[in-house]
Amino acid sequence: MDNTKTAGSNIPVKIKNFLSTHTSLVTFIAMLIFLGIITNGNALKLGSLQNLVVAEAVRAFGALGVGMIIITRGIDLSLGQVIGLSACVSASFAQTADYGSALYAGQEFAIWLPVIAGIAVGAAFGLFNGVLVAYGNLPPFIATLGSMSIATGLKLIYTRASTLGSLKNEYKIISQGFMGPIPYLLIYVVIAAIVIWVLMNHTKQGKSIYAIGGNAQAAKVSGINVKAQLMRVYLYAGILYGMAGVLMSARLGLANPLTGNNMELDAIAAVTVGGISHAGGVGTVGGMMIGLMTLGLINFGMTFLGVNSYYQLLVKGGIIILAVYMDMRKHARKE
Amino acid sequence: MKKLLTLVLCLAVLSTALFANGQQEAASGSDEIVIGALIRNTDEQFVADYADVLKKLAAEAGVTLKLQDSRGDMAAQLDQMNTLLVQGVKHFVVVANVTEATEDMAKAIHAKGGSAAFSNIQPSVEALKVSPNFFLASSPESVAGTFQAQIIDEYFKANPEKMANGDPDAIDAVFLYGQLGHPAQVYRTNAVKQGLIDAGYKLNVVAEDTANWKPSEAQAKMDAWISAYGGEFDLVIANNDGMALGAVESLITNGYLDDPNDPTADLDGDGLVLSIPVVGVDATQVAVKAMDEKKLLGTVLQDAVGQASTAFELAVMMATEGSAAGKSAYGIAPLTAPIDEAPANDAAVVGQCYLVPFKAVTMENYKEFMQ
């Protein structure tokens, strides 16, 4: 906790400013160090860090998607169920042909089919959400609440409420493989984060997205096609969910109707902790990733220390509330 | 900002330090025996009982138990397993989320030279084939169904007039299933149906659907069936007690009582206050209490103590002796010949299967099961 003292008055203003603008990063690093100290470095071994990254990778795709949506002052409750549905669809095309209980028993599919199918499912739902919100003028909360239920229903119907297991090894390797010490999953996340970062910071579209979240009316007046841009954000998010679904099924080696449950809450919490403001127009890709890793670290740390899972829920809840409180304070002061 | 930063850090520090059970040093090369327990979801009564037994056994034996509850999330269970493996935990007791995940779990544990005993959710044959150090310490689900059929048979033998609804010559039953395709759902259902047919009954399935093991879903389903088929069925068969009790609630609120004015009166002398009998599986304490209140005809004990003790003894044996081949655990010898039910149907792995018997809980003996 000594780190906090560095924000004292005799320290150069630069550091002070850095701390105040990068609170979540500082918090994350401080927690990492703390966890390292109380476990004698055991929690920071390579294997542990690999586990941490692997555990959060799928959620990272969800967080990037919903993070963009929240920046437009929207929300997406369908995230978890869409990821689950796309995991189920992709898994169904990746089952070994000789597995008797396979959904398409006896049929051999090309290895790219489950990947494309999973992403297509996500994209379709993203487009659906986008049309409802942008052109149907439905409040995002309600539109995505509806599509969440539709995705849950489709997931149960498609899987006939059973588990789709026995996935091919060459499919599982997509998520379970390593390049040296680096899990493939980390590579995908880094690529996705860079793509979204470029989109948000170095394209006209990115500027439009921030403008819409800041003030949709003003954005419209300044010549931005708000409806088309909004729809695209939901579509991009859907594509990211589709990828998350594929990676999820490959990682678990199975998918079932429970896959993806409650993931929307984890992803929304992560980006909120990472400083994405629900008031719209504020937030960075870096923030999303730090928020995600912060919650991931808390999860991992508590598992490592053997904390009862019931208490883990309390801690997570407390941290989310605190993060939003801080966010509100920051904005109140600006005004 | 300074204050807030302090607040966040304090919370982070407290969160980890305050609730920690001080287990982090456990696996650092001492002589201490460490067993990892990967538990599906302690919100489920059977699993909660199982976890409690493990904790008690570990405390008695001086074994460090690292118990992780995945709260029904397969991905979380994998993360927890990976975390324990990194900490050096080798030997596991596992109540998996799904059978299909057991092979990958066994492979990951085997890669670190470890072992695991699977309870409740059966491991796949492939999981047991990973190495002889992986075990089934569970109960064959079909036996639960057979016991249900026996309880039902005794009831209708004693009260033949209770078959009058629907087809008077047949047992007209509604079925509440667990998660479809779940081994417990498949084997329990097939066995109870077969058991009734073997006992010489004509079985007429009036309605059947899944309630995903949940009382609330079962109650809603039952409410709908009563509107649709009221008076056409003689019996409710549920794959677990939770759903059976959901059905009981529905029957009570819909007035299926011997005396709608007195929900504690057994007018027809069949031992039940309900006019339609309900059977479940699991013998949870709430279910046994419902039997005491004459609301539930019978259930079958899935022996949490037996399964947990068998799995725990196997894990300890692996940790101390490095092998459990051919040895008995909790007084149960490994199977010698295949049975009809996976994974114990594969001759190559029968020696790794420890079958913990189910017990029928009837109106005669239920008091023995009250705690």
XYZ file of C-alpha atoms in Angstrom:
706
model
C 0.000 0.000 0.000
C 3.067 2.201 0.159
C 2.642 3.081 -3.501
C -0.129 5.458 -2.608
C 2.330 7.688 -0.804
C 4.078 8.412 -4.070
C 1.146 10.626 -4.942
C 2.218 12.981 -2.139
C 2.880 16.681 -2.702
C 6.710 16.570 -2.885
C 6.660 14.380 -5.985
C 6.898 15.969 -9.413
C 3.560 16.913 -10.936
C 4.200 14.631 -13.892
C 4.067 11.499 -11.766
C 1.040 12.801 -9.965
C -0.727 13.366 -13.248
C 0.333 9.973 -14.502
C -1.142 8.331 -11.432
C -4.395 10.175 -11.757
C -4.835 9.478 -15.462
C -3.679 5.873 -15.253
C -5.371 4.854 -12.018
C -6.494 1.490 -13.327
C -3.058 0.603 -14.669
C -1.413 1.569 -11.390
C -3.998 -0.387 -9.446
C -3.423 -3.430 -11.609
C 0.347 -3.317 -11.203
C 0.066 -2.733 -7.471
C -2.229 -5.739 -7.144
C 0.116 -7.873 -9.210
C 3.033 -6.937 -6.974
C 0.995 -7.505 -3.862
C -0.120 -10.938 -5.003
C 3.467 -11.758 -5.854
C 4.642 -10.767 -2.379
C 2.068 -12.692 -0.376
C 2.642 -15.862 -2.396
C 6.443 -15.579 -2.374
C 6.434 -15.052 -6.113
C 4.581 -18.305 -6.782
C 1.564 -16.564 -8.249
C 3.753 -14.755 -10.778
C 5.507 -17.794 -12.202
C 5.279 -18.319 -15.946
C 2.687 -21.054 -15.589
C 0.469 -18.818 -13.486
C 0.679 -15.939 -15.915
C -0.113 -18.282 -18.791
C -3.188 -19.463 -16.904
C -4.263 -15.904 -16.245
C -4.004 -14.972 -19.911
C -5.746 -18.122 -21.119
C -8.564 -17.656 -18.621
C -9.260 -14.087 -19.724
C -8.683 -14.371 -23.470
C -12.224 -15.317 -24.483
C -13.695 -12.646 -22.239
C -11.319 -10.137 -23.859
C -13.158 -10.476 -27.177
C -16.458 -9.897 -25.428
C -15.044 -6.909 -23.564
C -13.701 -5.282 -26.745
C -17.122 -5.613 -28.356
C -19.232 -4.402 -25.498
C -16.629 -1.719 -24.694
C -17.196 -0.105 -28.096
C -20.947 -0.324 -27.618
C -20.777 1.310 -24.197
C -18.722 4.141 -25.672
C -21.715 4.868 -27.955
C -23.773 5.073 -24.760
C -25.291 1.670 -25.504
C -25.192 -1.683 -23.735
C -25.283 -5.295 -24.885
C -26.863 -7.906 -22.670
C -26.880 -10.551 -25.390
C -23.084 -10.931 -25.299
C -22.885 -14.083 -23.150
C -25.670 -15.940 -24.884
C -24.436 -15.009 -28.365
C -20.965 -16.259 -27.447
C -22.570 -19.424 -26.087
C -24.662 -19.959 -29.211
C -21.737 -19.398 -31.509
C -19.659 -21.789 -29.356
C -22.377 -24.430 -29.774
C -22.707 -23.910 -33.534
C -18.972 -24.015 -34.077
C -18.591 -27.064 -31.815
C -21.284 -28.915 -33.751
C -19.188 -28.733 -36.911
C -15.963 -29.698 -35.151
C -17.033 -32.976 -33.551
C -15.107 -36.080 -34.522
C -17.036 -37.944 -37.188
C -16.906 -41.294 -35.381
C -18.391 -39.876 -32.153
C -21.771 -41.571 -31.816
C -23.480 -38.738 -29.933
C -22.294 -36.037 -32.337
C -24.952 -33.657 -33.632
C -23.971 -34.543 -37.199
C -22.659 -38.025 -36.474
C -20.732 -39.617 -39.280
C -20.208 -36.363 -41.162
C -16.755 -34.935 -41.642
C -16.499 -31.150 -42.005
C -13.570 -29.039 -43.139
C -11.686 -27.430 -40.272
C -12.539 -23.896 -41.405
C -16.283 -24.526 -41.341
C -16.762 -24.352 -37.538
C -14.680 -21.176 -37.418
C -16.679 -19.449 -40.157
C -20.014 -20.732 -38.837
C -19.294 -19.510 -35.320
C -18.249 -16.050 -36.480
C -21.254 -15.862 -38.818
C -23.638 -16.547 -35.932
C -22.048 -13.738 -33.913
C -22.144 -11.363 -36.876
C -25.804 -12.143 -37.551
C -26.751 -11.316 -33.992
C -24.605 -8.188 -34.045
C -26.368 -7.017 -37.177
C -29.755 -7.837 -35.662
C -28.955 -5.847 -32.512
C -27.563 -2.990 -34.595
C -30.652 -2.744 -36.780
C -32.943 -2.815 -33.741
C -30.996 -0.097 -31.962
C -30.028 2.155 -34.878
C -33.006 1.862 -37.201
C -35.684 0.493 -34.870
C -34.796 3.109 -32.239
C -35.170 0.511 -29.496
C -33.307 1.262 -26.274
C -30.162 -0.927 -26.392
C -30.999 -2.473 -23.021
C -34.359 -3.738 -24.284
C -33.206 -4.703 -27.783
C -30.342 -6.795 -26.470
C -32.451 -8.233 -23.646
C -34.695 -9.588 -26.371
C -31.872 -10.949 -28.489
C -30.311 -12.479 -25.359
C -33.445 -14.531 -24.846
C -33.591 -15.469 -28.530
C -29.963 -16.617 -28.450
C -30.603 -18.688 -25.305
C -33.596 -20.336 -26.944
C -31.719 -21.087 -30.160
C -28.833 -22.514 -28.154
C -31.154 -24.977 -26.404
C -33.000 -25.871 -29.598
C -29.862 -26.330 -31.657
C -28.025 -28.469 -29.091
C -31.226 -30.295 -28.049
C -30.147 -29.255 -24.577
C -27.206 -31.650 -24.578
C -23.447 -31.255 -24.492
C -21.502 -31.189 -27.751
C -18.247 -32.907 -26.894
C -15.441 -34.880 -28.507
C -14.114 -32.041 -30.650
C -11.304 -32.736 -33.102
C -7.780 -32.164 -31.864
C -6.866 -29.939 -34.797
C -9.794 -27.726 -33.813
C -8.949 -27.658 -30.108
C -5.378 -26.657 -30.892
C -6.714 -23.293 -32.138
C -7.199 -22.309 -28.505
C -5.041 -24.778 -26.638
C -1.836 -24.359 -28.620
C 1.331 -22.574 -27.561
C 4.033 -20.811 -29.527
C 6.949 -21.376 -27.187
C 5.710 -20.030 -23.871
C 3.057 -17.845 -25.509
C -0.486 -19.220 -25.706
C -2.109 -18.800 -29.140
C -5.012 -17.166 -27.329
C -2.793 -14.282 -26.237
C -1.713 -13.708 -29.824
C -5.348 -13.503 -30.986
C -6.230 -11.075 -28.214
C -3.298 -8.816 -29.005
C -4.214 -8.764 -32.693
C -7.873 -8.048 -31.953
C -6.991 -5.297 -29.487
C -4.645 -3.643 -31.996
C -7.275 -3.775 -34.738
C -9.899 -2.217 -32.480
C -7.381 0.339 -31.202
C -6.586 1.434 -34.753
C -10.284 1.554 -35.579
C -11.088 3.695 -32.570
C -8.101 6.040 -32.715
C -6.960 6.334 -36.303
C -10.056 6.157 -38.443
C -12.869 8.536 -39.150
C -15.223 5.875 -37.964
C -13.547 5.752 -34.557
C -13.942 9.484 -34.158
C -17.611 9.156 -35.127
C -18.129 6.464 -32.489
C -16.737 8.702 -29.755
C -18.762 11.633 -31.095
C -22.000 9.641 -31.042
C -21.361 8.584 -27.461
C -20.482 12.128 -26.420
C -23.559 13.703 -27.949
C -25.543 11.908 -30.634
C -27.459 15.040 -31.606
C -24.303 17.078 -32.112
C -22.762 14.210 -34.060
C -25.739 14.138 -36.378
C -25.590 17.889 -36.926
C -21.893 17.665 -37.747
C -22.711 15.324 -40.617
C -22.105 11.876 -39.100
C -24.457 9.155 -40.299
C -25.345 8.143 -36.744
C -27.598 5.233 -37.655
C -25.136 3.567 -40.007
C -22.243 4.037 -37.582
C -24.227 2.679 -34.649
C -25.263 -0.381 -36.602
C -21.664 -1.054 -37.568
C -20.524 -0.907 -33.944
C -23.017 -3.619 -33.001
C -22.009 -5.641 -36.047
C -18.308 -5.437 -35.153
C -19.130 -6.418 -31.604
C -21.107 -9.388 -32.939
C -18.140 -10.517 -35.019
C -15.936 -10.326 -31.919
C -18.494 -12.415 -29.979
C -18.498 -14.949 -32.778
C -14.719 -15.244 -32.523
C -15.042 -15.543 -28.755
C -17.501 -18.395 -29.216
C -15.165 -20.277 -31.532
C -12.224 -19.818 -29.169
C -14.365 -20.819 -26.204
C -15.492 -24.118 -27.710
C -11.975 -24.905 -28.888
C -10.604 -24.133 -25.459
C -13.145 -26.221 -23.532
C -13.144 -28.961 -26.150
C -16.941 -28.856 -25.891
C -19.920 -26.554 -25.777
C -23.252 -26.972 -24.044
C -26.319 -24.864 -23.315
C -24.614 -23.475 -20.213
C -21.638 -22.145 -22.186
C -21.431 -18.354 -22.070
C -23.908 -17.914 -19.224
C -23.290 -14.720 -17.242
C -20.389 -13.733 -19.448
C -22.074 -10.425 -20.323
C -21.831 -9.376 -16.701
C -18.131 -10.230 -16.505
C -17.356 -8.361 -19.721
C -19.400 -5.289 -18.809
C -17.832 -5.247 -15.340
C -14.349 -5.536 -16.845
C -14.691 -2.577 -19.188
C -16.372 -0.554 -16.459
C -13.436 -1.167 -14.145
C -11.232 -0.186 -17.081
C -12.751 3.291 -17.146
C -15.255 2.955 -20.011
C -17.934 5.425 -18.951
C -21.571 4.400 -19.201
C -22.281 8.087 -19.799
C -20.799 7.490 -23.268
C -17.982 8.953 -25.326
C -15.206 8.037 -22.916
C -12.869 5.055 -22.781
C -9.870 3.469 -24.420
C -8.985 0.029 -25.708
C -6.086 -0.029 -23.255
C -8.526 0.708 -20.459
C -10.755 -2.178 -21.494
C -7.843 -4.593 -21.431
C -6.551 -3.338 -18.075
C -10.013 -3.596 -16.574
C -10.281 -7.124 -17.867
C -6.904 -8.119 -16.471
C -7.701 -6.481 -13.127
C -10.835 -8.563 -12.654
C -8.993 -11.562 -14.053
C -6.202 -11.090 -11.556
C -8.677 -10.843 -8.715
C -10.324 -14.072 -9.879
C -7.024 -15.803 -10.296
C -5.544 -14.459 -7.060
C -8.486 -15.574 -5.004
C -8.478 -19.018 -6.604
C -4.746 -19.240 -5.959
C -5.234 -18.326 -2.316
C -8.142 -20.703 -1.929
C -10.758 -18.063 -1.161
C -14.267 -19.489 -0.985
C -16.058 -18.756 -4.259
C -18.995 -17.197 -2.437
C -16.705 -14.488 -1.047
C -15.174 -14.005 -4.472
C -18.550 -12.730 -5.641
C -18.638 -10.151 -2.842
C -15.175 -8.880 -3.668
C -15.932 -8.643 -7.382
C -19.125 -6.731 -6.687
C -17.343 -4.327 -4.363
C -14.647 -3.592 -6.894
C -17.157 -2.914 -9.684
C -19.137 -0.494 -7.525
C -15.969 1.267 -6.457
C -14.735 1.591 -10.022
C -17.982 3.155 -11.192
C -18.020 5.436 -8.167
C -14.551 6.676 -9.062
C -15.604 7.143 -12.649
C -18.589 9.244 -11.608
C -16.417 11.341 -9.299
C -13.980 12.044 -12.090
C -16.747 13.225 -14.391
C -18.492 15.239 -11.702
C -15.276 17.114 -11.102
C -14.808 17.814 -14.808
C -18.241 19.362 -14.962
C -7.780 10.882 -6.286
C -5.191 9.979 -3.678
C -7.868 8.845 -1.281
C -9.630 6.831 -3.912
C -6.479 5.126 -5.008
C -5.833 4.198 -1.415
C -9.367 2.864 -1.166
C -8.977 0.629 -4.194
C -5.689 -0.728 -3.003
C -7.022 -1.345 0.478
C -9.931 -3.261 -0.950
C -7.686 -5.298 -3.203
C -5.332 -6.084 -0.352
C -8.091 -6.896 2.074
C -9.982 -8.976 -0.434
C -7.133 -11.323 -0.967
C -5.697 -11.356 2.537
C -8.884 -11.367 4.559
C -10.648 -14.295 2.977
C -7.589 -16.336 2.186
C -7.463 -19.657 3.942
C -3.713 -19.520 4.150
C -3.282 -22.419 1.760
C -0.836 -20.853 -0.616
C 2.237 -22.470 0.868
C 0.808 -25.941 0.966
C 2.421 -27.588 -2.029
C 5.968 -26.421 -1.540
C 7.738 -29.717 -1.235
C 6.964 -30.678 2.357
C 5.722 -34.142 3.365
C 2.258 -32.794 3.704
C -0.396 -34.509 1.586
C -2.248 -32.086 -0.661
C -5.455 -33.047 -2.433
C -7.185 -30.769 -4.914
C -10.965 -30.901 -5.076
C -12.626 -29.537 -8.211
C -16.277 -29.266 -7.343
C -18.993 -28.420 -9.847
C -21.397 -26.280 -7.858
C -22.081 -26.239 -4.147
C -25.479 -24.662 -4.826
C -26.582 -28.227 -5.553
C -27.451 -30.115 -2.403
C -25.669 -33.353 -3.275
C -22.499 -31.541 -4.296
C -22.601 -29.386 -1.159
C -22.933 -32.516 1.001
C -20.087 -34.130 -0.926
C -17.833 -31.102 -0.357
C -18.644 -31.056 3.355
C -17.704 -34.729 3.697
C -14.402 -34.071 1.906
C -13.587 -31.198 4.259
C -14.344 -33.345 7.286
C -12.259 -36.280 6.022
C -9.335 -33.997 5.176
C -9.414 -32.391 8.614
C -9.485 -35.801 10.301
C -6.642 -37.168 8.175
C -4.479 -34.047 8.432
C -4.588 -33.656 4.655
C -4.515 -30.206 3.058
C -7.604 -29.937 0.902
C -7.672 -27.272 -1.788
C -11.317 -27.122 -2.655
C -12.508 -25.084 -5.634
C -16.150 -24.498 -6.475
C -16.692 -23.672 -10.160
C -20.295 -22.519 -9.632
C -21.453 -24.532 -12.623
C -19.026 -22.918 -15.059
C -16.905 -25.385 -17.053
C -14.422 -22.690 -18.091
C -13.967 -21.660 -14.461
C -13.386 -25.291 -13.505
C -10.600 -25.565 -16.098
C -9.022 -22.335 -14.801
C -9.192 -23.636 -11.249
C -7.611 -26.932 -12.255
C -4.800 -25.087 -14.068
C -4.199 -22.883 -11.036
C -3.934 -25.862 -8.705
C -1.654 -27.702 -11.144
C 0.665 -24.686 -11.251
C 0.691 -24.718 -7.463
C 1.978 -28.270 -7.616
C -1.177 -30.096 -6.628
C -1.090 -33.553 -8.216
C -3.933 -35.633 -6.871
C -7.527 -34.630 -7.369
C -11.063 -35.448 -6.429
C -13.335 -34.217 -9.217
C -17.025 -33.543 -9.552
C -16.923 -32.374 -13.162
C -19.385 -30.062 -14.869
C -19.841 -32.371 -17.830
C -18.693 -35.858 -18.777
C -17.290 -34.589 -22.078
C -14.707 -32.444 -20.279
C -13.248 -35.268 -18.206
C -10.866 -36.554 -20.875
C -9.147 -33.185 -21.294
C -8.996 -32.769 -17.526
C -7.442 -36.210 -17.120
C -4.881 -35.428 -19.825
C -3.874 -32.147 -18.155
C -3.546 -33.802 -14.754
C -1.697 -36.783 -16.241
C 0.777 -34.425 -17.930
C 1.858 -33.322 -14.443
C 2.074 -36.928 -13.243
C -1.082 -36.718 -11.190
C -4.252 -38.700 -10.590
C -7.962 -38.089 -10.157
C -11.040 -39.817 -8.820
C -14.288 -38.707 -10.480
C -17.571 -38.723 -8.610
C -21.212 -37.905 -9.387
C -20.707 -36.988 -13.055
C -19.270 -40.075 -14.705
C -15.963 -39.649 -16.511
C -15.801 -40.867 -20.105
C -14.141 -44.174 -20.962
C -11.439 -42.145 -22.729
C -10.740 -40.217 -19.524
C -10.126 -43.439 -17.600
C -7.979 -44.749 -20.442
C -5.593 -41.796 -20.072
C -3.840 -43.722 -17.306
C -4.648 -46.355 -14.657
C -4.426 -43.511 -12.122
C -7.870 -42.164 -13.003
C -10.874 -43.592 -11.220
C -14.616 -43.680 -11.169
C -15.848 -43.333 -7.573
C -19.530 -42.999 -8.186
C -22.830 -44.785 -8.339
C -24.232 -46.460 -11.458
C -27.153 -44.234 -12.373
C -29.320 -47.045 -13.692
C -29.577 -48.543 -10.204
C -31.327 -45.348 -9.037
C -33.975 -45.868 -11.704
C -34.396 -49.514 -10.758
C -34.954 -48.543 -7.114
C -37.527 -45.941 -8.185
C -39.379 -48.672 -10.088
C -39.357 -50.893 -6.972
C -40.792 -48.111 -4.806
C -43.530 -47.459 -7.384
C -44.265 -51.183 -7.736
C -44.764 -51.565 -3.982
C -47.064 -48.549 -3.908
C -49.376 -49.705 -6.692
C -49.418 -53.300 -5.360
C -50.676 -51.910 -2.037
C -52.996 -49.353 -3.643
C -54.195 -50.741 -6.992
C -57.157 -48.343 -7.027
C -54.621 -45.502 -7.466
C -54.119 -46.558 -11.094
C -57.660 -45.447 -11.990
C -56.738 -42.198 -13.758
C -56.293 -42.249 -17.520
C -55.980 -45.863 -18.658
C -57.074 -47.906 -15.592
C -54.919 -50.872 -16.598
C -51.742 -48.841 -17.031
C -49.505 -46.642 -14.959
C -50.109 -43.219 -16.473
C -46.969 -41.276 -15.578
C -45.513 -37.838 -16.169
C -41.715 -37.572 -16.234
C -39.573 -34.643 -15.127
C -36.113 -35.044 -16.580
C -32.798 -33.498 -15.624
C -30.629 -31.855 -18.246
C -31.312 -33.849 -21.425
C -28.485 -36.108 -22.461
C -26.904 -35.948 -19.003
C -25.873 -39.508 -18.086
C -27.913 -39.366 -14.872
C -30.972 -38.320 -16.881
C -30.550 -41.004 -19.536
C -29.726 -43.974 -17.300
C -32.156 -43.162 -14.485
C -35.021 -42.679 -16.939
C -34.358 -45.801 -18.967
C -33.982 -47.913 -15.843
C -37.187 -46.769 -14.143
C -39.181 -47.305 -17.337
C -37.648 -50.731 -17.878
C -38.112 -51.614 -14.198
C -41.853 -50.910 -14.351
C -42.249 -52.910 -17.553
C -40.249 -55.792 -16.054
C -42.541 -55.703 -12.996
C -45.419 -56.411 -15.370
C -46.978 -52.960 -15.752
C -48.221 -51.268 -18.861
C -46.545 -47.865 -18.843
C -48.273 -44.931 -20.473
C -46.171 -41.742 -20.648
C -48.703 -38.897 -20.421
C -46.122 -36.111 -20.584
C -42.346 -35.850 -20.375
C -39.945 -32.924 -20.500
C -36.799 -31.547 -18.966
C -36.825 -29.209 -15.974
C -33.005 -29.073 -15.909
C -32.808 -30.462 -12.360
C -34.521 -27.309 -11.049
C -37.482 -27.151 -8.645
C -38.789 -23.881 -10.113
C -38.795 -25.214 -13.679
C -40.404 -28.453 -12.511
C -43.144 -26.571 -10.714
C -43.923 -24.445 -13.777
C -43.931 -27.506 -16.039
C -46.188 -29.383 -13.636
C -48.608 -26.429 -13.418
C -48.895 -26.480 -17.199
C -49.381 -30.260 -17.315
C -52.081 -30.134 -14.661
C -53.982 -27.625 -16.809
C -53.502 -29.814 -19.869
C -53.796 -33.348 -18.475
C -55.372 -32.929 -15.012
C -56.923 -36.196 -13.876
C -55.255 -38.252 -16.590
C -52.139 -39.355 -14.710
C -51.437 -41.533 -11.665
C -47.829 -40.741 -10.910
C -44.982 -38.229 -11.184
C -41.445 -39.544 -11.718
C -38.575 -37.059 -11.388
C -34.879 -37.612 -12.105
C -33.953 -35.802 -8.885
C -35.478 -34.654 -5.610
C -35.352 -30.962 -6.444
C -37.703 -31.455 -9.375
C -39.826 -33.936 -7.414
C -40.361 -31.300 -4.729
C -41.179 -28.689 -7.390
C -43.874 -31.094 -8.633
C -45.123 -31.618 -5.063
C -45.528 -27.861 -4.630
C -47.449 -27.640 -7.872
C -49.753 -30.524 -6.865
C -50.429 -28.893 -3.497
C -51.225 -25.458 -4.949
C -53.473 -27.093 -7.551
C -55.432 -28.920 -4.860
C -54.231 -32.480 -5.543
C -54.672 -33.367 -1.884
C -56.648 -36.089 -0.111
C -58.407 -33.261 1.733
C -57.994 -29.822 0.150
C -59.074 -28.251 3.422
C -56.468 -30.064 5.500
C -53.124 -30.469 3.737
C -51.915 -32.835 6.475
C -54.703 -35.427 6.191
C -54.164 -38.828 4.573
C -57.752 -39.878 3.902
C -57.212 -42.792 1.525
C -54.627 -44.497 3.729
C -51.912 -44.719 1.052
C -49.430 -42.995 3.350
C -49.529 -39.720 1.417
C -51.441 -36.463 1.816
C -51.223 -35.919 -1.949
C -53.658 -37.696 -4.225
C -50.879 -38.369 -6.770
C -47.592 -39.977 -5.653
C -44.256 -38.395 -6.570
C -40.834 -40.087 -6.559
C -37.386 -38.511 -6.769
C -33.709 -39.401 -6.512
C -30.941 -38.104 -4.182
C -32.517 -38.372 -0.707
C -31.619 -34.796 0.120
C -32.584 -33.701 3.607
C -35.475 -31.582 2.318
C -36.760 -34.593 0.408
C -36.570 -36.867 3.448
C -38.387 -34.189 5.427
C -41.054 -34.076 2.714
C -41.432 -37.858 3.157
C -41.899 -37.266 6.883
C -44.668 -34.812 5.962
C -46.181 -37.508 3.672
C -45.706 -35.379 0.577
C -43.168 -37.542 -1.248
C -43.566 -41.287 -1.840
C -39.911 -42.175 -2.034
C -36.434 -41.300 -3.204
C -33.093 -42.966 -3.745
C -30.003 -42.034 -1.800
C -27.095 -41.048 -3.935
C -24.594 -41.635 -1.222
C -22.602 -38.391 -0.840
C -20.692 -39.832 2.123
C -19.861 -43.027 0.224
C -18.791 -41.284 -2.975
C -16.738 -38.601 -1.224
C -15.069 -41.129 1.083
C -14.204 -43.492 -1.779
C -12.808 -40.704 -3.953
C -10.898 -39.208 -1.035
C -9.345 -42.542 -0.051
C -8.272 -43.146 -3.642
C -6.651 -39.706 -3.859
C -4.838 -40.192 -0.561
C -3.704 -43.670 -1.634
C -2.302 -42.181 -4.842
C -0.530 -39.433 -2.897
C 1.023 -41.782 -0.346
C 1.574 -45.031 -2.249
C 1.639 -43.871 -5.851
C -0.834 -46.511 -6.981
C -4.252 -47.831 -6.120
C -4.348 -50.719 -8.566
C -6.546 -53.538 -7.289
C -6.960 -52.009 -3.833
C -10.242 -51.352 -2.096
C -11.302 -47.859 -1.061
C -13.891 -47.152 1.648
C -14.427 -50.913 1.735
C -15.405 -50.975 -1.936
C -13.402 -53.237 -4.237
C -12.769 -52.240 -7.841
C -15.141 -53.759 -10.338
C -14.033 -57.041 -11.919
C -16.483 -57.395 -14.819
C -18.092 -54.787 -17.061
C -21.643 -53.589 -16.393
C -24.094 -52.054 -18.897
C -23.328 -48.455 -18.048
C -20.469 -46.250 -19.237
C -17.657 -45.936 -18.330
C -17.782 -49.252 -16.426
C -18.906 -51.015 -19.619
C -15.396 -51.080 -21.058
C -13.369 -54.099 -19.971
C -10.107 -52.154 -20.238
C -11.033 -49.787 -17.402
C -13.327 -51.806 -15.102
C -10.477 -52.137 -12.604
C -10.549 -48.340 -12.197
C -14.265 -48.281 -11.387
C -15.448 -48.169 -7.761
C -19.223 -48.372 -7.634
C -20.790 -46.827 -4.564
C -24.224 -48.361 -4.009
C -27.425 -46.342 -4.113
C -29.978 -46.937 -1.347
C -33.760 -46.911 -1.759
C -35.474 -44.560 0.696
C -39.014 -45.738 1.375
C -41.834 -44.913 3.765
C -40.538 -47.768 5.962
C -36.915 -46.719 6.281
C -36.780 -42.965 5.635
C -36.223 -42.110 9.307
C -32.746 -43.704 9.097
C -31.806 -41.029 6.574
C -32.911 -38.034 8.623
C -30.038 -36.046 10.051
